[in-house]
Tab-separated table of C-alpha atoms in Angstrom:
chain	number	residue	atom	x	y	z
A	786	MET	CA	76.688	88.994	232.295
A	787	ALA	CA	78.772	90.878	229.754
A	788	ALA	CA	82.127	92.168	230.973
A	789	ARG	CA	82.313	95.890	231.615
A	790	VAL	CA	84.301	97.756	228.984
A	791	ARG	CA	87.120	99.732	230.560
A	792	PRO	CA	88.999	102.495	228.725
A	793	ILE	CA	92.764	102.251	228.415
A	794	SER	CA	94.441	105.269	229.948
A	795	GLY	CA	96.415	107.448	227.573
A	796	PHE	CA	94.629	106.404	224.365
A	797	PRO	CA	92.069	109.175	223.767
A	798	GLU	CA	89.085	108.589	221.499
A	799	PHE	CA	86.716	111.299	220.312
A	800	LEU	CA	82.970	111.205	220.022
A	801	PRO	CA	81.771	112.330	216.552
A	802	ASN	CA	81.555	115.958	217.693
A	803	GLY	CA	85.192	115.992	218.812
A	804	ARG	CA	86.297	114.245	215.641
A	805	ILE	CA	84.702	117.019	213.590
A	806	VAL	CA	86.809	119.537	215.517
A	807	GLU	CA	89.984	117.498	214.961
A	808	GLN	CA	89.291	117.091	211.243
A	809	ARG	CA	88.653	120.824	210.871
A	810	ALA	CA	91.965	121.562	212.584
A	811	LEU	CA	93.791	119.142	210.290
A	812	ALA	CA	92.113	120.704	207.250
A	813	ALA	CA	93.239	124.172	208.347
A	814	LEU	CA	96.821	122.949	208.737
A	815	HIS	CA	96.663	121.077	205.417
A	816	HIS	CA	95.552	124.260	203.658
A	817	THR	CA	98.315	126.346	205.238
A	818	PHE	CA	101.047	123.836	204.456
A	819	GLU	CA	100.063	123.480	200.822
A	820	LEU	CA	99.919	127.267	200.415
A	821	HIS	CA	103.612	127.203	201.308
A	822	GLY	CA	104.436	124.379	198.898
A	823	PHE	CA	104.713	121.460	201.311
A	824	GLY	CA	103.788	118.087	199.809
A	825	GLU	CA	102.123	115.401	201.897
A	826	ILE	CA	103.695	112.030	202.686
A	827	GLU	CA	102.828	109.143	204.997
A	828	THR	CA	105.302	106.733	206.569
A	829	ARG	CA	104.768	103.292	208.085
A	830	ALA	CA	103.828	102.963	211.753
A	831	VAL	CA	106.820	100.778	212.689
A	832	GLU	CA	110.576	101.158	212.466
A	833	PRO	CA	113.434	98.874	213.549
A	834	LEU	CA	113.830	99.150	217.293
A	835	SER	CA	117.567	99.714	216.897
A	836	VAL	CA	116.886	102.803	214.768
A	837	LEU	CA	114.407	104.303	217.219
A	838	LEU	CA	116.775	103.843	220.153
A	839	ARG	CA	119.648	105.500	218.342
A	840	LYS	CA	118.393	109.082	218.650
A	841	GLY	CA	118.017	110.679	222.048
A	842	GLU	CA	117.161	109.219	225.420
A	843	ILE	CA	113.709	107.813	224.707
A	844	ASP	CA	114.261	104.064	225.261
A	845	LYS	CA	111.704	103.924	228.105
A	846	GLU	CA	109.000	105.422	225.879
A	847	VAL	CA	109.069	102.966	222.958
A	848	TYR	CA	106.336	100.393	222.309
A	849	ALA	CA	107.878	97.238	220.875
A	850	VAL	CA	105.916	95.129	218.370
A	851	ARG	CA	106.032	91.360	217.912
A	852	ARG	CA	104.068	88.785	215.947
A	853	LEU	CA	101.821	86.725	218.182
A	854	HIS	CA	101.755	83.759	215.788
A	855	ALA	CA	105.260	83.871	214.384
A	856	GLU	CA	106.495	80.563	212.989
A	857	PRO	CA	108.801	78.593	215.305
A	858	GLY	CA	112.380	79.749	214.877
A	859	ARG	CA	111.396	82.894	212.975
A	860	GLU	CA	111.336	85.206	216.018
A	861	SER	CA	115.118	85.334	216.355
A	862	SER	CA	115.686	85.905	212.653
A	863	GLU	CA	113.255	88.795	212.306
A	864	GLU	CA	114.368	92.316	213.211
A	865	ASP	CA	112.712	93.759	216.305
A	866	LEU	CA	110.187	96.419	215.410
A	867	ALA	CA	108.590	99.205	217.416
A	868	LEU	CA	105.931	101.885	216.936
A	869	HIS	CA	107.456	105.239	216.051
A	870	PHE	CA	107.564	107.758	218.900
A	871	ASP	CA	107.668	110.776	216.579
A	872	LEU	CA	107.531	111.474	212.842
A	873	THR	CA	111.056	112.842	212.489
A	874	VAL	CA	113.049	109.617	212.793
A	875	PRO	CA	110.814	107.798	210.260
A	876	PHE	CA	111.137	110.807	207.980
A	877	ALA	CA	114.924	110.588	208.123
A	878	ARG	CA	114.706	106.959	207.009
A	879	TYR	CA	112.233	107.935	204.273
A	880	ILE	CA	114.669	110.551	202.939
A	881	LEU	CA	117.517	108.029	202.756
A	882	GLU	CA	115.385	105.466	200.950
A	883	ASN	CA	113.885	107.903	198.443
A	884	ALA	CA	116.588	110.544	197.974
A	885	GLY	CA	117.032	109.649	194.304
A	886	HIS	CA	113.392	110.490	193.611
A	887	LEU	CA	113.190	113.753	195.544
A	888	ALA	CA	114.025	117.331	194.551
A	889	PHE	CA	115.932	119.250	197.224
A	890	PRO	CA	115.247	121.309	199.233
A	891	PHE	CA	112.399	118.867	199.861
A	892	ARG	CA	109.314	120.280	201.604
A	893	ARG	CA	107.118	117.752	203.400
A	894	TRP	CA	104.098	117.750	205.650
A	895	GLN	CA	102.706	114.717	207.410
A	896	ALA	CA	99.912	114.057	209.921
A	897	GLN	CA	99.831	110.679	211.679
A	898	LYS	CA	99.522	109.058	215.075
A	899	VAL	CA	102.597	108.267	217.173
A	900	TRP	CA	103.079	106.231	220.343
A	901	ARG	CA	105.047	106.775	223.556
A	902	GLY	CA	104.929	104.792	226.788
A	903	GLU	CA	104.568	107.877	228.954
A	904	ARG	CA	102.576	108.328	232.145
A	905	PRO	CA	99.230	109.677	230.913
A	906	GLN	CA	98.226	113.140	232.091
A	907	ASP	CA	96.369	116.144	230.770
A	908	GLY	CA	97.943	116.984	227.418
A	909	ARG	CA	100.258	113.935	227.374
A	910	TYR	CA	99.115	110.615	225.948
A	911	ARG	CA	100.432	107.220	224.910
A	912	GLU	CA	98.794	107.468	221.493
A	913	PHE	CA	98.445	110.873	219.924
A	914	ARG	CA	98.336	112.688	216.611
A	915	GLN	CA	101.011	115.031	215.303
A	916	ALA	CA	101.306	117.128	212.162
A	917	ASP	CA	104.857	117.843	210.979
A	918	ILE	CA	106.460	120.120	208.424
A	919	ASP	CA	110.118	119.881	207.354
A	920	ILE	CA	112.445	121.427	204.809
A	921	VAL	CA	115.395	119.170	204.022
A	922	GLY	CA	118.440	119.871	201.866
A	923	GLN	CA	121.144	117.663	200.418
A	924	ASP	CA	124.579	118.352	201.983
A	925	SER	CA	123.556	121.904	202.931
A	926	LEU	CA	120.491	123.910	203.871
A	927	ALA	CA	120.336	127.701	204.035
A	928	ALA	CA	119.730	129.200	207.487
A	929	HIS	CA	116.848	131.337	206.201
A	930	HIS	CA	114.658	128.219	206.172
A	931	GLU	CA	114.714	128.305	209.986
A	932	ALA	CA	112.874	131.629	209.882
A	933	GLU	CA	110.590	130.278	207.164
A	934	ILE	CA	109.500	127.351	209.349
A	935	ALA	CA	108.745	129.796	212.165
A	936	LEU	CA	106.618	131.909	209.831
A	937	VAL	CA	104.672	128.890	208.531
A	938	ALA	CA	104.073	127.660	212.086
A	939	LEU	CA	102.768	131.042	213.216
A	940	GLU	CA	100.533	131.325	210.145
A	941	ALA	CA	99.145	127.850	210.824
A	942	TYR	CA	98.361	128.721	214.439
A	943	ALA	CA	96.777	131.986	213.310
A	944	ARG	CA	94.499	130.014	210.972
A	945	LEU	CA	93.504	127.705	213.835
A	946	GLU	CA	92.817	130.791	215.914
A	947	ALA	CA	90.639	132.322	213.182
A	948	GLU	CA	88.759	129.213	212.052
A	949	LEU	CA	88.384	127.311	215.321
A	950	GLY	CA	88.512	130.104	217.879
A	951	LEU	CA	91.570	128.583	219.533
A	952	PRO	CA	93.695	130.743	221.843
A	953	ALA	CA	96.659	132.624	220.399
A	954	VAL	CA	100.103	131.045	220.376
A	955	VAL	CA	103.492	132.614	221.103
A	956	LEU	CA	106.523	130.918	219.543
A	957	HIS	CA	109.498	130.577	221.908
A	958	VAL	CA	112.849	130.166	220.140
A	959	ASN	CA	116.463	129.505	221.067
A	960	ASN	CA	119.568	128.243	219.317
A	961	ARG	CA	121.519	125.182	220.430
A	962	LYS	CA	124.761	126.777	219.185
A	963	LEU	CA	124.153	129.674	221.536
A	964	SER	CA	123.599	127.414	224.548
A	965	GLN	CA	126.368	124.959	223.696
A	966	GLY	CA	128.834	127.751	222.947
A	967	PHE	CA	128.020	129.406	226.268
A	968	TYR	CA	128.593	126.155	228.170
A	969	GLU	CA	131.842	125.509	226.327
A	970	GLY	CA	132.930	129.039	227.196
A	971	LEU	CA	132.437	128.053	230.845
A	972	GLY	CA	134.690	125.028	230.342
A	973	ILE	CA	131.863	122.452	230.392
A	974	GLU	CA	132.599	119.344	228.312
A	975	ASP	CA	129.287	117.440	228.516
A	976	THR	CA	127.103	120.193	227.118
A	977	ALA	CA	124.313	117.764	226.126
A	978	ALA	CA	123.861	116.763	229.764
A	979	VAL	CA	123.494	120.406	230.754
A	980	LEU	CA	120.918	120.963	228.005
A	981	GLN	CA	118.867	118.040	229.278
A	982	ARG	CA	118.736	119.532	232.785
A	983	VAL	CA	118.043	123.059	231.567
A	984	ASP	CA	115.170	121.666	229.472
A	985	LYS	CA	113.383	121.025	232.807
A	986	TYR	CA	113.516	124.714	233.782
A	987	ASP	CA	109.779	125.375	233.391
A	988	LYS	CA	108.819	122.197	235.247
A	989	ILE	CA	111.094	122.408	238.291
A	990	GLY	CA	112.337	126.022	238.370
A	991	PRO	CA	115.805	127.626	238.246
A	992	THR	CA	116.876	126.694	241.791
A	993	LYS	CA	116.243	123.003	241.230
A	994	VAL	CA	117.984	123.100	237.826
A	995	ALA	CA	121.087	124.612	239.434
A	996	GLU	CA	120.966	121.923	242.101
A	997	LEU	CA	120.848	119.172	239.448
A	998	LEU	CA	123.795	120.712	237.606
A	999	VAL	CA	125.836	120.622	240.805
A	1000	THR	CA	124.769	117.255	242.252
A	1001	GLU	CA	124.386	115.221	239.049
A	1002	LEU	CA	127.008	116.791	236.771
A	1003	GLY	CA	129.525	117.984	239.332
A	1004	LEU	CA	129.549	121.614	238.186
A	1005	SER	CA	130.631	124.295	240.615
A	1006	GLN	CA	127.897	126.457	242.068
A	1007	SER	CA	129.174	129.528	240.217
A	1008	VAL	CA	129.132	127.733	236.854
A	1009	ALA	CA	125.683	126.293	237.551
A	1010	ASP	CA	124.449	129.786	238.427
A	1011	GLN	CA	125.781	131.084	235.099
A	1012	CYS	CA	123.901	128.344	233.212
A	1013	VAL	CA	120.692	129.216	235.046
A	1014	ALA	CA	121.228	132.937	234.433
A	1015	LEU	CA	121.460	132.274	230.689
A	1016	ALA	CA	118.277	130.207	230.818
A	1017	GLY	CA	116.400	133.074	232.443
A	1018	ILE	CA	116.957	135.494	229.541
A	1019	GLN	CA	113.952	136.368	227.364
A	1020	ALA	CA	113.377	139.106	224.784
A	1021	SER	CA	110.914	139.861	222.003
A	1022	ASP	CA	113.694	141.415	219.919
A	1023	SER	CA	117.487	141.267	219.622
A	1024	GLY	CA	117.900	142.734	223.102
A	1025	PHE	CA	118.814	139.280	224.386
A	1026	ILE	CA	122.291	139.738	222.875
A	1027	ASP	CA	123.267	142.435	225.377
A	1028	ALA	CA	121.890	140.337	228.243
A	1029	VAL	CA	124.032	137.360	227.192
A	1030	ARG	CA	127.133	139.510	226.709
A	1031	ALA	CA	126.664	140.900	230.219
A	1032	LEU	CA	127.305	137.416	231.619
A	1033	GLY	CA	130.921	137.703	230.419
A	1034	VAL	CA	131.216	134.385	228.549
A	1035	THR	CA	132.769	134.219	225.074
A	1036	SER	CA	133.223	131.587	222.362
A	1037	GLU	CA	132.975	131.444	218.573
A	1038	LEU	CA	130.060	129.015	218.713
A	1039	LEU	CA	128.230	131.360	221.075
A	1040	ASP	CA	128.746	134.214	218.612
A	1041	ALA	CA	127.323	132.112	215.777
A	1042	GLY	CA	124.272	131.166	217.835
A	1043	LEU	CA	123.593	134.752	218.857
A	1044	ALA	CA	123.767	135.903	215.231
A	1045	GLU	CA	121.467	133.145	213.960
A	1046	LEU	CA	118.873	133.670	216.669
A	1047	SER	CA	118.924	137.438	216.177
A	1048	THR	CA	118.343	137.020	212.431
A	1049	LEU	CA	115.439	134.651	213.050
A	1050	VAL	CA	113.689	136.952	215.532
A	1051	ASP	CA	114.228	140.028	213.342
A	1052	THR	CA	112.921	138.242	210.223
A	1053	VAL	CA	109.721	137.138	211.935
A	1054	THR	CA	109.008	140.505	213.567
A	1055	THR	CA	109.479	142.372	210.276
A	1056	GLN	CA	106.699	140.206	208.795
A	1057	GLY	CA	104.159	141.823	211.105
A	1058	LEU	CA	104.380	139.200	213.836
A	1059	SER	CA	105.849	141.259	216.647
A	1060	GLY	CA	104.596	139.865	219.932
A	1061	ARG	CA	104.159	136.354	218.507
A	1062	ILE	CA	107.823	135.322	218.842
A	1063	LEU	CA	110.016	135.354	221.937
A	1064	ALA	CA	113.720	134.604	222.251
A	1065	ASP	CA	113.721	132.297	225.279
A	1066	LEU	CA	117.167	130.983	226.202
A	1067	LYS	CA	115.924	128.179	228.447
A	1068	ILE	CA	114.427	126.334	225.448
A	1069	ALA	CA	116.693	123.342	224.859
A	1070	ARG	CA	114.593	120.406	223.528
A	1071	GLY	CA	115.488	117.055	225.040
A	1072	LEU	CA	116.210	115.092	221.874
A	1073	ASP	CA	119.864	115.219	220.925
A	1074	TYR	CA	119.576	115.565	217.151
A	1075	TYR	CA	118.904	119.313	217.203
A	1076	THR	CA	121.915	121.411	216.193
A	1077	GLY	CA	120.677	124.973	215.684
A	1078	THR	CA	117.365	126.772	216.115
A	1079	VAL	CA	114.854	125.137	218.457
A	1080	TYR	CA	111.168	126.051	218.792
A	1081	GLU	CA	108.521	125.591	221.443
A	1082	THR	CA	105.081	127.150	221.815
A	1083	GLU	CA	102.935	128.702	224.497
A	1084	LEU	CA	99.148	128.566	224.229
A	1085	LEU	CA	98.066	131.800	225.893
A	1086	GLY	CA	95.818	131.176	228.865
A	1087	HIS	CA	96.623	127.456	228.908
A	1088	SER	CA	100.187	127.309	230.213
A	1089	LYS	CA	99.499	124.037	232.071
A	1090	LEU	CA	99.338	122.237	228.728
A	1091	GLY	CA	102.995	123.046	228.110
A	1092	SER	CA	104.277	123.354	224.564
A	1093	VAL	CA	101.647	122.462	221.935
A	1094	GLY	CA	104.208	122.477	219.125
A	1095	SER	CA	107.969	122.215	218.852
A	1096	GLY	CA	110.875	121.462	216.555
A	1097	GLY	CA	114.221	122.697	215.359
A	1098	ARG	CA	117.219	122.479	213.070
A	1099	TYR	CA	119.053	119.184	212.652
A	1100	ASP	CA	122.189	118.723	210.574
A	1101	GLN	CA	123.100	115.078	211.168
A	1102	LEU	CA	119.815	113.225	211.497
A	1103	ALA	CA	120.035	111.587	208.046
A	1104	SER	CA	123.223	110.475	206.267
A	1105	ASP	CA	124.180	107.537	204.044
A	1106	GLY	CA	127.920	108.056	204.530
A	1107	LYS	CA	128.300	109.909	201.251
A	1108	ARG	CA	125.541	112.465	201.504
A	1109	THR	CA	124.121	114.328	204.459
A	1110	PHE	CA	120.568	115.635	204.575
A	1111	PRO	CA	120.267	118.565	206.992
A	1112	GLY	CA	116.835	119.915	207.737
A	1113	VAL	CA	114.607	122.041	209.904
A	1114	GLY	CA	111.133	121.078	211.025
A	1115	PHE	CA	108.209	121.750	213.301
A	1116	SER	CA	105.717	119.378	214.915
A	1117	PHE	CA	102.183	120.455	215.819
A	1118	GLY	CA	100.823	118.544	218.811
A	1119	ILE	CA	97.280	118.035	217.555
A	1120	SER	CA	96.150	115.790	220.417
A	1121	ARG	CA	97.958	117.791	223.086
A	1122	LEU	CA	96.229	120.933	221.839
A	1123	LEU	CA	92.727	119.584	221.231
A	1124	VAL	CA	92.020	116.681	223.591
A	1125	PRO	CA	91.966	118.723	226.846
A	1126	LEU	CA	89.865	121.475	225.244
A	1127	ILE	CA	87.397	118.990	223.737
A	1128	ASN	CA	87.135	116.950	226.937
A	1129	ARG	CA	86.327	120.104	228.911
A	1130	ASP	CA	83.822	121.182	226.231
A	1131	GLU	CA	85.803	124.384	225.668
A	1132	ILE	CA	85.724	123.699	221.935
A	1133	ARG	CA	83.049	121.784	220.078
A	1134	ALA	CA	81.186	121.507	216.805
A	1135	SER	CA	77.772	123.119	216.467
A	1136	ARG	CA	76.288	119.711	215.662
A	1137	ASP	CA	77.381	116.086	215.909
A	1138	VAL	CA	76.760	115.160	212.273
A	1139	PRO	CA	77.656	116.691	208.919
A	1140	THR	CA	74.010	116.381	207.811
A	1141	CYS	CA	72.405	119.681	206.862
A	1142	VAL	CA	69.010	118.332	205.744
A	1143	LEU	CA	66.961	115.344	206.831
A	1144	VAL	CA	64.639	114.314	204.012
A	1145	ALA	CA	61.451	112.995	205.576
A	1146	VAL	CA	59.675	109.899	204.275
A	1147	THR	CA	55.933	110.233	203.759
A	1148	SER	CA	55.400	106.474	203.373
A	1149	ASP	CA	57.403	103.366	202.669
A	1150	GLU	CA	55.995	103.341	199.143
A	1151	ALA	CA	57.203	106.922	198.550
A	1152	ARG	CA	60.746	106.378	199.894
A	1153	ALA	CA	62.058	106.523	196.307
A	1154	ASP	CA	60.969	110.183	196.121
A	1155	SER	CA	62.892	110.958	199.314
A	1156	LEU	CA	65.971	109.184	197.970
A	1157	ALA	CA	65.763	111.197	194.734
A	1158	THR	CA	65.455	114.471	196.662
A	1159	ALA	CA	68.461	113.625	198.816
A	1160	ARG	CA	70.478	112.660	195.733
A	1161	GLU	CA	69.691	115.991	194.078
A	1162	LEU	CA	70.711	117.929	197.204
A	1163	ARG	CA	73.986	115.998	197.523
A	1164	ALA	CA	74.775	116.633	193.857
A	1165	ARG	CA	74.759	120.323	194.739
A	1166	GLY	CA	77.078	119.862	197.718
A	1167	ILE	CA	74.384	119.813	200.435
A	1168	SER	CA	74.788	117.030	202.988
A	1169	ALA	CA	71.499	115.131	203.241
A	1170	GLU	CA	70.243	111.905	204.725
A	1171	VAL	CA	66.904	110.169	204.429
A	1172	ALA	CA	64.832	109.480	207.535
A	1173	PRO	CA	65.248	105.887	208.727
A	1174	SER	CA	61.505	105.206	208.888
A	1175	ALA	CA	58.183	106.599	207.709
A	1176	ASP	CA	57.028	107.601	211.169
A	1177	LYS	CA	54.721	110.509	211.838
A	1178	PHE	CA	56.404	113.769	210.871
A	1179	GLY	CA	56.616	114.767	214.516
A	1180	LYS	CA	58.860	111.788	215.267
A	1181	GLN	CA	60.987	112.449	212.198
A	1182	ILE	CA	61.425	116.063	213.300
A	1183	LYS	CA	62.476	114.901	216.785
A	1184	TYR	CA	64.988	112.550	215.175
A	1185	ALA	CA	66.533	115.450	213.241
A	1186	ASP	CA	66.503	117.750	216.266
A	1187	ARG	CA	68.172	115.119	218.463
A	1188	ARG	CA	70.998	114.809	215.934
A	1189	GLY	CA	71.340	118.588	215.550
A	1190	ILE	CA	70.242	118.591	211.899
A	1191	PRO	CA	69.001	122.137	211.177
A	1192	PHE	CA	66.557	121.446	208.310
A	1193	VAL	CA	63.855	118.886	207.521
A	1194	TRP	CA	62.587	118.434	203.980
A	1195	PHE	CA	59.015	117.233	203.427
A	1196	PRO	CA	58.860	115.787	199.880
A	1197	GLN	CA	56.109	116.579	197.430
A	1198	GLY	CA	57.399	114.400	194.616
A	1199	ALA	CA	61.004	113.678	193.627
A	1200	ASP	CA	62.404	117.243	193.496
A	1201	SER	CA	60.016	119.582	195.278
A	1202	GLY	CA	58.633	119.957	198.757
A	1203	GLU	CA	58.672	122.139	201.833
A	1204	VAL	CA	61.756	122.705	203.986
A	1205	LYS	CA	61.529	123.559	207.669
A	1206	ASP	CA	64.176	125.355	209.727
A	1207	LEU	CA	63.951	123.626	213.102
A	1208	ARG	CA	65.486	126.578	214.949
A	1209	SER	CA	63.192	129.346	213.735
A	1210	GLY	CA	60.197	127.209	212.810
A	1211	ASP	CA	60.032	128.811	209.361
A	1212	GLN	CA	58.791	126.516	206.591
A	1213	VAL	CA	58.940	127.404	202.890
A	1214	GLN	CA	58.199	125.833	199.529
A	1215	ALA	CA	61.392	124.722	197.785
A	1216	SER	CA	62.874	122.837	194.865
A	1217	ALA	CA	65.743	120.399	195.382
A	1218	THR	CA	67.396	121.776	192.228
A	1219	THR	CA	67.579	125.378	193.494
A	1220	TRP	CA	67.167	125.571	197.295
A	1221	THR	CA	70.363	126.397	199.168
A	1222	PRO	CA	70.763	126.715	202.941
A	1223	PRO	CA	72.672	129.612	204.509
A	1224	ALA	CA	76.425	129.130	204.061
A	1225	GLU	CA	77.005	128.787	207.808
A	1226	ASP	CA	74.663	125.770	207.900
A	1227	LEU	CA	76.271	123.788	205.091
A	1228	ARG	CA	78.598	122.114	207.564
A	1229	PRO	CA	79.034	122.179	211.328
A	1230	SER	CA	80.675	125.325	212.671
A	1231	ILE	CA	83.310	125.246	215.405
A	1232	ILE	CA	82.619	126.961	218.719
A	1233	GLY	CA	85.928	127.735	220.400
A	1234	PRO	CA	86.893	128.833	223.909
A	1235	GLY	CA	84.960	131.922	224.974
A	1236	GLN	CA	82.541	131.697	222.029
A	1237	THR	CA	78.848	130.929	222.185
A	1238	SER	CA	76.664	129.054	219.726
């Protein structure tokens, strides 16, 4: 008896219908990124383990890689490798290796899979796909690029909303200078530790965050309460400044963070995106390489998924000792966004195959005519396949209907015949050199949440 195949938790795989949805989402992002001048790159799947463990507290999430059949004695001489847990650290290495061939500011987009040894749950996986955009400078990078990244991200989500029917997204933003400056103004030395606890605000709530700040970091209750009060501030405009000032904490770094965040929010809202950006002072981001603006997202109506995209400004991620390459980037969580919706059938393609027309086969001897018809249709950009066998037309029609193919072509020679719309039952005389299906049938359409076929 054959062994039963068991899925591995946390490694999602799509059926063809779901893959069509994912590919359409990636195409929408690709189009948006290139409209804004981002060039595509791809980096290797592995990096030295020592490099991956250098940035942030992610050592428990890394998948190490080893050669199963390494030559005796070679294991100790080869550098330990691991699968990358995001696309930012590999990108930093890519910049250092290729800086002499790049024009700065360098604008990159990249869509690949990444791996993390996390506990699988809805929206969080061990293998998942991300799509990243970054703008990187050499030695300096103007702050206005932080607003630009926000605008590109919101435009990309708007395209996904329009083309796939996905829910709207609100971009939550903060500034690490603001948070760090506030903590320093309170006399806190280990500001990174506070940020890591505050980053759990949405998961465990303000009371529990304050408790962690007291019990784990030794802060006084009054100082912990101030940190939590800051984290609770939200505003869709620059009104957050007055709320922060009311807490009575001052520092130069805090002033700089307030100014930068205010500029970002004002820039985005003046571009007609009021209501799509929210200053949210609990946003911290757990990775320690962020130095300025940080972004997270909220998918309206699907708050349980958490942030479906995030990123921020980093000034020290890449340096060769002589040059520093500061940047700002954003990562779109493709799998986090799509897998739960696809698995619950809240978003799907109208059919499982790209085929628009099935060309029937009248007999095995006449298959060449069917092949010629299909070739002519494909030459005009119409997806066509030839029926696998010369069964009775009724069986060939059932085959097409089962696969969701909307049209069946009955050949009458190499380039003419009759084409039947399986949905309406209409059948008309047609030529393969001129017949064109309705535009909406050329490829599968996407049916998003709340839509009907």
